[in-house]
Short mmCIF file of C-alpha atoms in Angstrom, two decimals:
data_model
loop_
_atom_site.label_atom_id
_atom_site.label_comp_id
_atom_site.label_asym_id
_atom_site.label_seq_id
_atom_site.Cartn_x
_atom_site.Cartn_y
_atom_site.Cartn_z
CA MET A 771 51.86 -64.63 -30.74
CA LYS A 772 50.10 -62.36 -33.17
CA ASN A 773 46.35 -62.04 -33.47
CA LEU A 774 44.59 -63.57 -36.44
CA TYR A 775 41.11 -62.57 -37.57
CA PHE A 776 38.75 -64.00 -40.14
CA SER A 777 38.33 -60.52 -41.67
CA SER A 778 38.89 -56.86 -40.91
CA ASP A 779 35.25 -55.84 -41.44
CA GLU A 780 34.62 -55.20 -37.75
CA PHE A 781 37.75 -53.06 -37.47
CA ASP A 782 36.91 -51.05 -40.58
CA LYS A 783 33.40 -50.34 -39.29
CA ASN A 784 34.78 -49.39 -35.88
CA ALA A 785 37.24 -46.95 -37.45
CA ILE A 786 34.46 -45.31 -39.46
CA LEU A 787 31.75 -45.23 -36.79
CA ASN A 788 33.75 -44.63 -33.61
CA TYR A 789 36.91 -42.89 -34.79
CA PHE A 790 35.33 -40.67 -37.47
CA MET A 791 37.51 -42.01 -40.27
CA ASN A 792 36.13 -42.81 -43.72
CA GLU A 793 36.87 -45.40 -46.38
CA LEU A 794 39.08 -43.06 -48.40
CA MET A 795 41.24 -42.35 -45.33
CA LEU A 796 41.63 -46.09 -44.73
CA GLN A 797 42.51 -46.57 -48.38
CA GLU A 798 45.16 -43.85 -48.24
CA ASN A 799 46.89 -45.65 -45.37
CA ALA A 800 46.57 -48.99 -47.14
CA ALA A 801 48.04 -47.55 -50.35
CA LEU A 802 50.89 -45.92 -48.48
CA SER A 803 51.94 -49.31 -47.07
CA VAL A 804 52.03 -50.76 -50.57
CA ALA A 805 53.91 -47.76 -51.97
CA ASN A 806 56.48 -47.87 -49.16
CA LEU A 807 57.10 -51.56 -49.81
CA VAL A 808 57.63 -50.89 -53.51
CA ARG A 809 60.15 -48.15 -52.71
CA LYS A 810 62.11 -50.55 -50.51
CA LYS A 811 62.21 -53.31 -53.10
CA LEU A 812 62.29 -51.61 -56.50
CA LYS A 813 64.69 -49.22 -58.22
CA ILE A 814 63.48 -45.73 -59.11
CA GLY A 815 62.36 -45.57 -62.71
CA SER A 816 61.08 -49.16 -62.85
CA LYS A 817 57.89 -50.02 -64.70
CA ILE A 818 54.90 -50.99 -62.55
CA LEU A 819 51.71 -52.60 -63.81
CA VAL A 820 48.74 -52.35 -61.43
CA VAL A 821 46.01 -54.86 -62.25
CA CYS A 822 42.66 -53.63 -60.92
CA GLY A 823 39.18 -54.95 -60.39
CA GLY A 824 36.28 -52.69 -59.53
CA GLY A 825 36.06 -52.70 -55.74
CA ASN A 826 37.85 -51.29 -52.72
CA ASN A 827 40.84 -53.55 -53.31
CA SER A 828 41.26 -51.81 -56.64
CA SER A 829 40.90 -48.42 -54.93
CA ASP A 830 43.89 -49.25 -52.72
CA ALA A 831 45.88 -50.28 -55.80
CA ILE A 832 45.04 -47.13 -57.77
CA ALA A 833 46.00 -44.93 -54.82
CA ALA A 834 49.33 -46.75 -54.52
CA ALA A 835 50.01 -46.15 -58.23
CA ARG A 836 49.27 -42.45 -57.79
CA MET A 837 51.74 -42.24 -54.87
CA LEU A 838 54.46 -43.94 -56.95
CA GLU A 839 53.91 -42.18 -60.29
CA GLY A 840 56.79 -39.91 -61.20
CA ASP A 841 59.46 -41.89 -59.39
CA TYR A 842 58.15 -44.95 -61.25
CA GLU A 843 56.31 -45.48 -64.52
CA CYS A 844 52.90 -46.72 -63.41
CA LYS A 845 50.13 -48.10 -65.60
CA LEU A 846 46.69 -49.39 -64.67
CA PHE A 847 44.93 -52.32 -66.31
CA PHE A 848 41.27 -52.90 -65.42
CA THR A 849 39.64 -56.33 -65.55
CA THR A 850 36.17 -54.73 -65.43
CA SER A 851 34.48 -51.46 -66.30
CA ASN A 852 32.13 -51.78 -63.31
CA LEU A 853 33.86 -49.59 -60.70
CA ASN A 854 32.48 -48.62 -57.29
CA GLU A 855 32.43 -45.00 -56.14
CA ASN A 856 35.69 -45.20 -54.16
CA CYS A 857 37.40 -46.70 -57.18
CA LYS A 858 36.07 -43.94 -59.44
CA THR A 859 37.29 -41.28 -57.02
CA GLN A 860 40.79 -42.75 -56.77
CA LEU A 861 40.96 -43.16 -60.55
CA LYS A 862 40.01 -39.52 -61.13
CA ILE A 863 42.84 -38.36 -58.84
CA ALA A 864 45.35 -40.80 -60.36
CA LYS A 865 44.61 -39.56 -63.88
CA GLN A 866 45.28 -35.99 -62.81
CA ILE A 867 48.68 -37.07 -61.46
CA GLY A 868 49.54 -38.72 -64.77
CA VAL A 869 48.92 -42.41 -64.14
CA LYS A 870 48.12 -44.03 -67.47
CA ILE A 871 45.54 -46.71 -68.28
CA CYS A 872 46.40 -49.48 -70.74
CA GLU A 873 43.55 -51.02 -72.70
CA ASN A 874 45.26 -54.36 -73.22
CA LEU A 875 47.27 -56.41 -70.77
CA SER A 876 50.91 -55.90 -71.66
CA LEU A 877 53.55 -57.58 -69.49
CA ASP A 878 56.60 -56.74 -71.60
CA GLY A 879 59.32 -54.93 -69.67
CA VAL A 880 57.31 -54.83 -66.43
CA HIS A 881 59.42 -54.88 -63.26
CA CYS A 882 56.59 -55.04 -60.72
CA ILE A 883 52.97 -56.22 -60.78
CA ILE A 884 50.54 -55.09 -58.09
CA ASP A 885 47.46 -57.25 -57.69
CA GLY A 886 44.34 -55.22 -56.88
CA ILE A 887 41.74 -57.42 -58.55
CA PHE A 888 39.69 -59.12 -55.84
CA GLY A 889 41.30 -59.06 -52.39
CA SER A 890 39.51 -61.02 -49.67
CA GLY A 891 36.02 -60.48 -51.10
CA LEU A 892 36.19 -63.26 -53.69
CA ASN A 893 33.37 -65.79 -53.19
CA LYS A 894 33.07 -67.73 -56.44
CA ASN A 895 35.30 -69.66 -58.82
CA LEU A 896 37.27 -67.56 -61.28
CA ASP A 897 36.11 -67.38 -64.87
CA GLU A 898 38.26 -68.70 -67.70
CA LYS A 899 39.49 -65.25 -68.75
CA THR A 900 40.76 -64.46 -65.24
CA LEU A 901 42.34 -67.90 -64.92
CA GLN A 902 44.31 -67.35 -68.12
CA MET A 903 45.34 -63.84 -67.05
CA LEU A 904 46.65 -65.01 -63.66
CA ASN A 905 48.58 -67.85 -65.28
CA LEU A 906 50.24 -65.34 -67.65
CA ILE A 907 51.08 -62.96 -64.81
CA ASN A 908 52.51 -65.72 -62.63
CA ASN A 909 54.99 -66.63 -65.38
CA VAL A 910 56.42 -63.09 -65.56
CA ASP A 911 59.76 -62.50 -63.83
CA ALA A 912 58.79 -59.44 -61.81
CA LEU A 913 58.26 -58.35 -58.22
CA LYS A 914 54.68 -59.31 -57.36
CA ILE A 915 52.71 -57.64 -54.59
CA ALA A 916 49.17 -58.64 -53.59
CA ILE A 917 46.90 -56.20 -51.78
CA ASP A 918 45.17 -57.80 -48.77
CA PHE A 919 44.73 -61.26 -50.41
CA PRO A 920 46.27 -62.65 -53.59
CA SER A 921 43.49 -62.77 -56.16
CA GLY A 922 42.05 -66.28 -56.34
CA LEU A 923 42.36 -66.89 -52.59
CA GLU A 924 39.16 -66.54 -50.55
CA LYS A 925 38.67 -65.76 -46.86
CA ASN A 926 38.75 -69.38 -45.70
CA GLY A 927 42.05 -69.98 -47.46
CA ARG A 928 40.74 -71.89 -50.48
CA ILE A 929 42.08 -71.40 -54.00
CA LEU A 930 39.20 -70.77 -56.41
CA GLY A 931 40.70 -72.05 -59.64
CA ALA A 932 44.01 -70.17 -59.77
CA CYS A 933 45.82 -67.62 -57.66
CA PHE A 934 48.16 -64.66 -58.05
CA LYS A 935 51.58 -65.85 -56.86
CA ALA A 936 52.85 -63.01 -54.70
CA ASP A 937 56.30 -62.27 -53.37
CA PHE A 938 54.61 -60.08 -50.77
CA THR A 939 51.04 -59.81 -49.52
CA VAL A 940 50.20 -56.54 -47.79
CA THR A 941 47.21 -57.41 -45.62
CA MET A 942 45.15 -54.47 -44.44
CA GLY A 943 44.52 -53.59 -40.81
CA VAL A 944 44.89 -57.01 -39.22
CA ARG A 945 46.37 -60.39 -40.09
CA LYS A 946 43.76 -62.63 -41.64
CA LEU A 947 43.36 -66.33 -41.02
CA GLY A 948 42.86 -67.32 -44.66
CA LEU A 949 46.37 -66.18 -45.57
CA TYR A 950 47.77 -69.00 -43.42
CA SER A 951 45.99 -71.99 -44.95
CA ASP A 952 47.95 -74.84 -46.46
CA ALA A 953 46.63 -73.92 -49.91
CA ALA A 954 47.78 -70.31 -49.50
CA LYS A 955 51.34 -71.17 -48.50
CA ASP A 956 52.75 -71.17 -52.05
CA PHE A 957 50.96 -67.96 -53.07
CA VAL A 958 51.09 -65.37 -50.29
CA GLY A 959 54.86 -64.88 -50.14
CA GLU A 960 55.97 -62.74 -47.20
CA ILE A 961 52.98 -61.34 -45.34
CA VAL A 962 53.16 -57.69 -44.27
CA CYS A 963 50.46 -56.21 -42.02
CA SER A 964 49.51 -52.61 -42.82
CA ASN A 965 48.44 -50.16 -40.11
CA LEU A 966 45.44 -48.29 -41.48
CA GLY A 967 45.81 -45.34 -39.14
CA ILE A 968 44.80 -46.77 -35.78
CA CYS A 969 46.72 -49.32 -33.71
CA GLU A 970 45.00 -52.70 -33.52
CA SER A 971 44.87 -52.51 -29.71
CA LYS A 972 42.61 -49.43 -29.94
CA PHE A 973 39.84 -51.32 -31.64
CA ALA A 974 36.99 -52.96 -29.75
CA SER A 975 37.81 -56.50 -28.76
CA ALA A 976 36.96 -59.22 -31.24
CA ASP A 977 37.26 -62.96 -31.29
CA SER A 978 40.80 -63.77 -32.26
CA ASP A 979 42.85 -66.75 -33.28
CA PHE A 980 46.63 -66.68 -33.00
CA LEU A 981 49.71 -66.95 -35.20
CA LEU A 982 52.64 -68.61 -33.46
CA GLU A 983 56.19 -67.24 -33.59
CA PHE A 984 59.46 -68.82 -32.52
CA ASP A 985 59.69 -66.24 -29.74
CA ASP A 986 56.71 -68.03 -28.17
CA LEU A 987 58.74 -71.21 -27.65
CA LYS A 988 59.22 -72.05 -23.98
CA LEU A 989 61.57 -74.96 -23.39
CA PRO A 990 61.80 -77.20 -20.34
CA ASN A 991 64.38 -76.01 -17.82
CA ARG A 992 66.49 -77.64 -15.14
CA GLU A 993 67.35 -74.63 -13.02
CA VAL A 994 66.80 -76.39 -9.70
CA LEU A 995 70.04 -78.10 -8.66
CA ASN A 996 68.70 -80.51 -6.03
CA THR A 997 66.76 -82.75 -8.39
CA ASN A 998 66.65 -86.22 -9.96
CA LYS A 999 65.28 -87.98 -13.02
CA GLY A 1000 61.96 -88.58 -11.32
CA ASP A 1001 61.28 -84.84 -11.28
CA PHE A 1002 61.12 -84.71 -15.08
CA GLY A 1003 58.50 -87.35 -15.73
CA HIS A 1004 58.34 -90.92 -16.93
CA ALA A 1005 57.11 -91.08 -20.54
CA PHE A 1006 55.66 -94.32 -21.90
CA VAL A 1007 55.33 -95.21 -25.58
CA VAL A 1008 53.00 -97.97 -26.74
CA CYS A 1009 54.88 -100.15 -29.23
CA GLY A 1010 52.79 -102.13 -31.72
CA GLU A 1011 53.42 -103.97 -34.97
CA LEU A 1012 55.87 -101.40 -36.40
CA SER A 1013 58.41 -100.80 -33.66
CA GLY A 1014 60.40 -98.21 -35.63
CA ALA A 1015 57.75 -95.53 -35.14
CA ALA A 1016 57.64 -96.13 -31.39
CA LYS A 1017 61.44 -95.97 -31.17
CA ILE A 1018 61.51 -92.59 -32.93
CA CYS A 1019 58.84 -91.31 -30.57
CA ALA A 1020 60.70 -92.59 -27.52
CA LYS A 1021 64.03 -91.06 -28.55
CA ALA A 1022 62.39 -87.70 -29.23
CA ALA A 1023 60.67 -87.74 -25.81
CA LEU A 1024 63.98 -88.43 -24.10
CA LYS A 1025 65.77 -85.71 -26.06
CA MET A 1026 62.98 -83.28 -25.18
CA GLY A 1027 63.78 -83.69 -21.51
CA SER A 1028 61.75 -86.58 -20.11
CA GLY A 1029 63.56 -87.98 -17.07
CA ARG A 1030 62.81 -91.55 -18.15
CA VAL A 1031 61.29 -93.14 -21.25
CA SER A 1032 59.90 -96.67 -21.51
CA LEU A 1033 58.31 -98.73 -24.27
CA VAL A 1034 55.37 -101.03 -23.56
CA ASN A 1035 55.82 -103.72 -26.20
CA LEU A 1036 52.54 -105.17 -27.49
CA ASN A 1037 54.38 -107.03 -30.22
CA LYS A 1038 55.00 -110.71 -29.56
CA GLN A 1039 58.52 -110.37 -30.91
CA GLY A 1040 61.30 -108.75 -28.94
CA ILE A 1041 62.77 -105.43 -30.03
CA ASN A 1042 66.21 -103.93 -29.83
CA LEU A 1043 66.31 -100.70 -27.88
CA ASP A 1044 68.90 -98.04 -27.27
CA GLU A 1045 70.34 -98.48 -23.81
CA GLU A 1046 68.69 -95.33 -22.47
CA ILE A 1047 65.17 -96.56 -23.40
CA MET A 1048 63.59 -99.00 -20.95
CA GLN A 1049 60.95 -101.65 -21.60
CA LYS A 1050 57.83 -102.20 -19.49
CA ASN A 1051 55.08 -104.81 -19.39
CA SER A 1052 52.36 -102.49 -18.07
CA PHE A 1053 51.46 -98.81 -17.90
CA LYS A 1054 52.07 -98.58 -14.18
CA GLY A 1055 54.18 -95.53 -13.25
CA ALA A 1056 53.57 -93.55 -16.45
CA ASP A 1057 53.28 -89.76 -16.19
CA ALA A 1058 52.29 -89.49 -19.85
CA ILE A 1059 51.71 -91.96 -22.67
CA ALA A 1060 51.99 -91.83 -26.47
CA VAL A 1061 49.87 -94.33 -28.40
CA GLY A 1062 49.08 -95.02 -32.04
CA MET A 1063 52.34 -94.67 -33.95
CA GLY A 1064 53.06 -98.01 -35.64
CA LEU A 1065 50.31 -99.66 -33.59
CA GLY A 1066 48.80 -101.64 -36.44
CA GLU A 1067 46.47 -104.39 -35.22
CA ALA A 1068 48.18 -104.84 -31.85
CA LYS A 1069 45.65 -105.06 -29.01
CA PHE A 1070 45.57 -103.50 -25.56
CA ASP A 1071 42.94 -102.38 -23.07
CA VAL A 1072 42.45 -98.67 -23.70
CA ASN A 1073 40.88 -98.29 -20.26
CA GLU A 1074 44.31 -98.83 -18.71
CA ILE A 1075 45.58 -95.50 -20.04
CA LEU A 1076 42.53 -93.21 -19.89
CA ALA A 1077 43.48 -91.84 -16.48
CA ILE A 1078 46.92 -90.79 -17.76
CA PRO A 1079 47.77 -87.77 -20.00
CA CYS A 1080 48.08 -89.04 -23.57
CA VAL A 1081 49.36 -88.15 -27.00
CA VAL A 1082 47.21 -90.04 -29.53
CA ASP A 1083 48.40 -90.54 -33.09
CA ALA A 1084 48.28 -92.50 -36.34
CA ASP A 1085 46.54 -95.91 -36.25
CA MET A 1086 44.34 -94.98 -33.29
CA PHE A 1087 42.32 -92.70 -35.58
CA TYR A 1088 41.04 -95.71 -37.52
CA LYS A 1089 39.78 -97.57 -34.43
CA LYS A 1090 36.50 -97.25 -32.53
CA GLU A 1091 38.57 -96.98 -29.33
CA ILE A 1092 39.40 -93.41 -30.31
CA LEU A 1093 35.97 -92.44 -29.00
CA SER A 1094 37.24 -93.08 -25.46
CA PHE A 1095 39.65 -90.14 -25.80
CA LEU A 1096 37.24 -87.53 -27.13
CA HIS A 1097 36.10 -86.32 -23.72
CA LYS A 1098 39.55 -86.48 -22.14
CA ASP A 1099 40.86 -83.04 -21.17
CA ASP A 1100 44.48 -84.18 -20.81
CA ALA A 1101 44.82 -85.70 -24.29
CA ILE A 1102 46.49 -84.38 -27.44
CA LEU A 1103 45.27 -85.73 -30.80
CA THR A 1104 47.74 -85.44 -33.69
CA PRO A 1105 46.11 -86.53 -36.97
CA HIS A 1106 47.23 -85.78 -40.49
CA PRO A 1107 44.39 -84.99 -42.95
CA LYS A 1108 43.55 -88.61 -43.82
CA GLU A 1109 43.54 -89.58 -40.16
CA PHE A 1110 41.43 -86.55 -39.28
CA ALA A 1111 38.86 -87.52 -41.92
CA SER A 1112 38.65 -90.98 -40.35
CA LEU A 1113 38.39 -89.49 -36.86
CA LEU A 1114 35.53 -87.22 -37.94
CA ASN A 1115 33.68 -90.11 -39.50
CA ILE A 1116 34.08 -92.41 -36.48
CA ALA A 1117 32.99 -89.59 -34.16
CA GLU A 1118 29.88 -89.16 -36.37
CA PHE A 1119 30.92 -85.58 -36.97
CA GLY A 1120 30.11 -86.05 -40.63
CA ASN A 1121 31.20 -87.98 -43.70
CA PHE A 1122 34.44 -86.34 -44.81
CA SER A 1123 37.13 -87.15 -47.37
CA ILE A 1124 40.76 -86.00 -47.29
CA GLU A 1125 39.83 -83.35 -49.86
CA ASP A 1126 37.01 -82.12 -47.61
CA VAL A 1127 39.43 -81.77 -44.73
CA GLN A 1128 41.98 -79.86 -46.79
CA ARG A 1129 39.32 -77.49 -48.15
CA SER A 1130 37.96 -76.74 -44.69
CA ARG A 1131 40.86 -77.16 -42.28
CA PHE A 1132 40.10 -74.06 -40.22
CA GLU A 1133 36.36 -74.62 -39.99
CA LEU A 1134 36.61 -78.33 -39.14
CA ALA A 1135 39.39 -77.88 -36.59
CA ARG A 1136 37.43 -75.11 -34.87
CA GLU A 1137 34.15 -77.00 -34.71
CA PHE A 1138 35.81 -80.25 -33.61
CA SER A 1139 37.56 -78.46 -30.76
CA LYS A 1140 34.30 -76.87 -29.63
CA ARG A 1141 32.60 -80.25 -29.39
CA PHE A 1142 35.39 -82.41 -27.96
CA SER A 1143 37.80 -81.99 -25.04
CA PRO A 1144 41.32 -82.87 -26.27
CA VAL A 1145 43.74 -80.47 -27.87
CA LEU A 1146 43.75 -81.05 -31.62
CA VAL A 1147 47.05 -80.79 -33.50
CA LEU A 1148 46.05 -81.01 -37.17
CA LYS A 1149 49.21 -81.62 -39.14
CA GLY A 1150 49.89 -80.07 -42.53
CA ALA A 1151 52.05 -77.49 -44.27
CA ASN A 1152 50.78 -75.04 -41.66
CA VAL A 1153 49.94 -76.82 -38.42
CA ILE A 1154 46.66 -75.94 -36.70
CA ILE A 1155 46.35 -76.36 -32.93
CA ALA A 1156 42.76 -76.07 -31.72
CA LYS A 1157 41.24 -75.90 -28.25
CA ASN A 1158 37.76 -74.71 -27.26
CA GLY A 1159 37.14 -73.16 -30.66
CA VAL A 1160 40.35 -71.09 -30.71
CA LEU A 1161 42.94 -71.77 -33.40
CA TYR A 1162 46.70 -71.41 -33.05
CA VAL A 1163 48.40 -71.56 -36.45
CA SER A 1164 52.08 -72.14 -37.09
CA ASN A 1165 53.33 -71.39 -40.60
CA LEU A 1166 56.99 -71.96 -39.67
CA GLY A 1167 57.37 -75.50 -41.00
CA THR A 1168 59.40 -76.31 -44.10
CA PRO A 1169 59.15 -79.06 -46.76
CA SER A 1170 62.07 -80.79 -45.01
CA LEU A 1171 59.60 -82.08 -42.43
CA ALA A 1172 57.64 -83.97 -45.10
CA VAL A 1173 59.36 -87.28 -44.40
CA ALA A 1174 58.24 -90.59 -42.90
CA GLY A 1175 58.78 -90.58 -39.15
CA SER A 1176 58.48 -86.81 -38.80
CA GLY A 1177 55.09 -87.19 -37.12
CA ASP A 1178 56.45 -89.85 -34.78
CA ALA A 1179 59.18 -87.44 -33.70
CA LEU A 1180 56.55 -84.73 -33.16
CA CYS A 1181 54.59 -87.08 -30.91
CA GLY A 1182 57.73 -87.78 -28.89
CA ILE A 1183 58.37 -84.06 -28.49
CA LEU A 1184 54.79 -83.49 -27.33
CA LEU A 1185 55.11 -86.48 -24.99
CA GLY A 1186 58.30 -85.05 -23.53
CA PHE A 1187 56.59 -81.77 -22.68
CA LEU A 1188 53.51 -83.54 -21.33
CA ALA A 1189 55.54 -85.86 -19.08
CA GLN A 1190 57.31 -82.83 -17.58
CA GLY A 1191 54.04 -81.29 -16.45
CA PHE A 1192 53.18 -78.95 -19.31
CA SER A 1193 49.44 -78.62 -19.93
CA PRO A 1194 48.20 -80.30 -23.12
CA LEU A 1195 47.77 -76.92 -24.82
CA ASP A 1196 51.20 -75.62 -23.77
CA ALA A 1197 52.79 -78.94 -24.72
CA SER A 1198 51.18 -78.66 -28.16
CA LEU A 1199 52.16 -75.05 -28.80
CA ASN A 1200 55.75 -75.56 -27.68
CA GLY A 1201 56.06 -79.01 -29.23
CA VAL A 1202 54.99 -77.86 -32.68
CA LEU A 1203 57.38 -74.89 -32.55
CA ALA A 1204 60.29 -77.07 -31.37
CA HIS A 1205 59.57 -79.61 -34.12
CA GLN A 1206 59.51 -76.94 -36.82
CA LYS A 1207 62.58 -75.13 -35.54
CA THR A 1208 64.74 -78.24 -35.91
CA ALA A 1209 64.18 -78.10 -39.68
CA LEU A 1210 65.15 -74.43 -39.91
CA SER A 1211 68.41 -75.02 -38.08
CA TYR A 1212 69.39 -77.93 -40.38
CA LYS A 1213 72.35 -76.92 -42.55
CA ALA A 1214 72.49 -79.70 -45.16
CA ASN A 1215 70.26 -80.20 -48.22
CA SER A 1216 66.58 -80.14 -47.28
CA TYR A 1217 65.86 -83.45 -49.02
CA SER A 1218 68.34 -85.25 -46.74
CA PHE A 1219 66.48 -84.35 -43.54
CA THR A 1220 65.35 -87.35 -41.44
CA PRO A 1221 63.57 -87.94 -38.12
CA ASN A 1222 66.98 -88.49 -36.54
CA ASP A 1223 67.86 -84.93 -37.58
CA ILE A 1224 64.74 -83.71 -35.79
CA ILE A 1225 65.84 -85.50 -32.65
CA LYS A 1226 69.43 -84.23 -32.94
CA GLY A 1227 68.17 -80.73 -33.61
CA LEU A 1228 66.34 -80.55 -30.29
CA GLN A 1229 69.64 -79.95 -28.51
CA TRP A 1230 70.19 -76.68 -30.41
CA LEU A 1231 66.87 -75.01 -29.66
#
């Protein structure tokens, strides 16, 4: 895992106050990271346009242009004449080196565009002139590098009208949470973290969230030889009106290592099951239960499962019975944005729409997890796992996973971990990574990916 922070303000202040650095020293290190990236990706002699605002983000950009001038043809374009003192200082040096300023935005023949307009300090919607400029820039076929944040993206990960579409974002000092929002996913490109002169571990401790990596994945193991199926848990899946969802969940739980998997059929009609999936009439003997997928209007007594570790999904988030799970430490809740909005409303957390959820995914997930006991797995382009106010973000998913039944397979994977004795948080972290990794290992066209491919892919993790 890598640490994620809301901003680097605390680290910058610490470097200045406790390590006797100053803003210009930090900016030199920031600029050097940008310049080094350009040298790796761009041929000597290429034309670089650096688009600047008037703040410290612009100072970093100007310093990078000065470092590159000579080997490259660098020009600065300013979106404002209101420059702060650091920016004025960097501009004075850059002019002496020979960096030119262009009065009008000219994109002809440009091989690289460096975005130094706003960075992470943006806090209001972009004006029409900036919107038009970003749309023009985004249509240019050139290497695009954003400094700290692509302009148009604010600290919470919201797009404020338009956004610079970067191939690379060089974030300064520490990795920042807002770069990993769903909205940011199409704009940040590859994220590179710049060391500003002091290793992150040397800074005073700060509250941190976490970015998941595939190296964090810990799979179930069967190293003990003297064992039997009972040692790996009995997973139960509640089967309601739509049996297909429950079947996907059950097959995924079995493939994830559950010793036994059974369906409890609430539907009056019989269902056809694969021979390895059993059918039960009660919840007796369950080590973990998944409920909600395809449930529909099928009825059961929720009190029968509250003493058992649960994965709760889908239709349960539209029912008052969901309140029974909110103070259950051994539960995992797996809503998508619409389901999460319903859950928040039923829990009297507030009156939220899907759009509200998507605008405030980090804030809502954090506050929900502070108030309620279960692990929250908020699905999306970048999955958020939240527990006790700490966020674990995984940006490793691909569009292949955007298919009906994908969430049912995820629930089965989580159920498989839970039935084998993983804690709800560990089951969630590992389950999300396993789910996402199946899509990356798929070799055919991404549009052909199905839940069955998720289940098959578990064997190659």
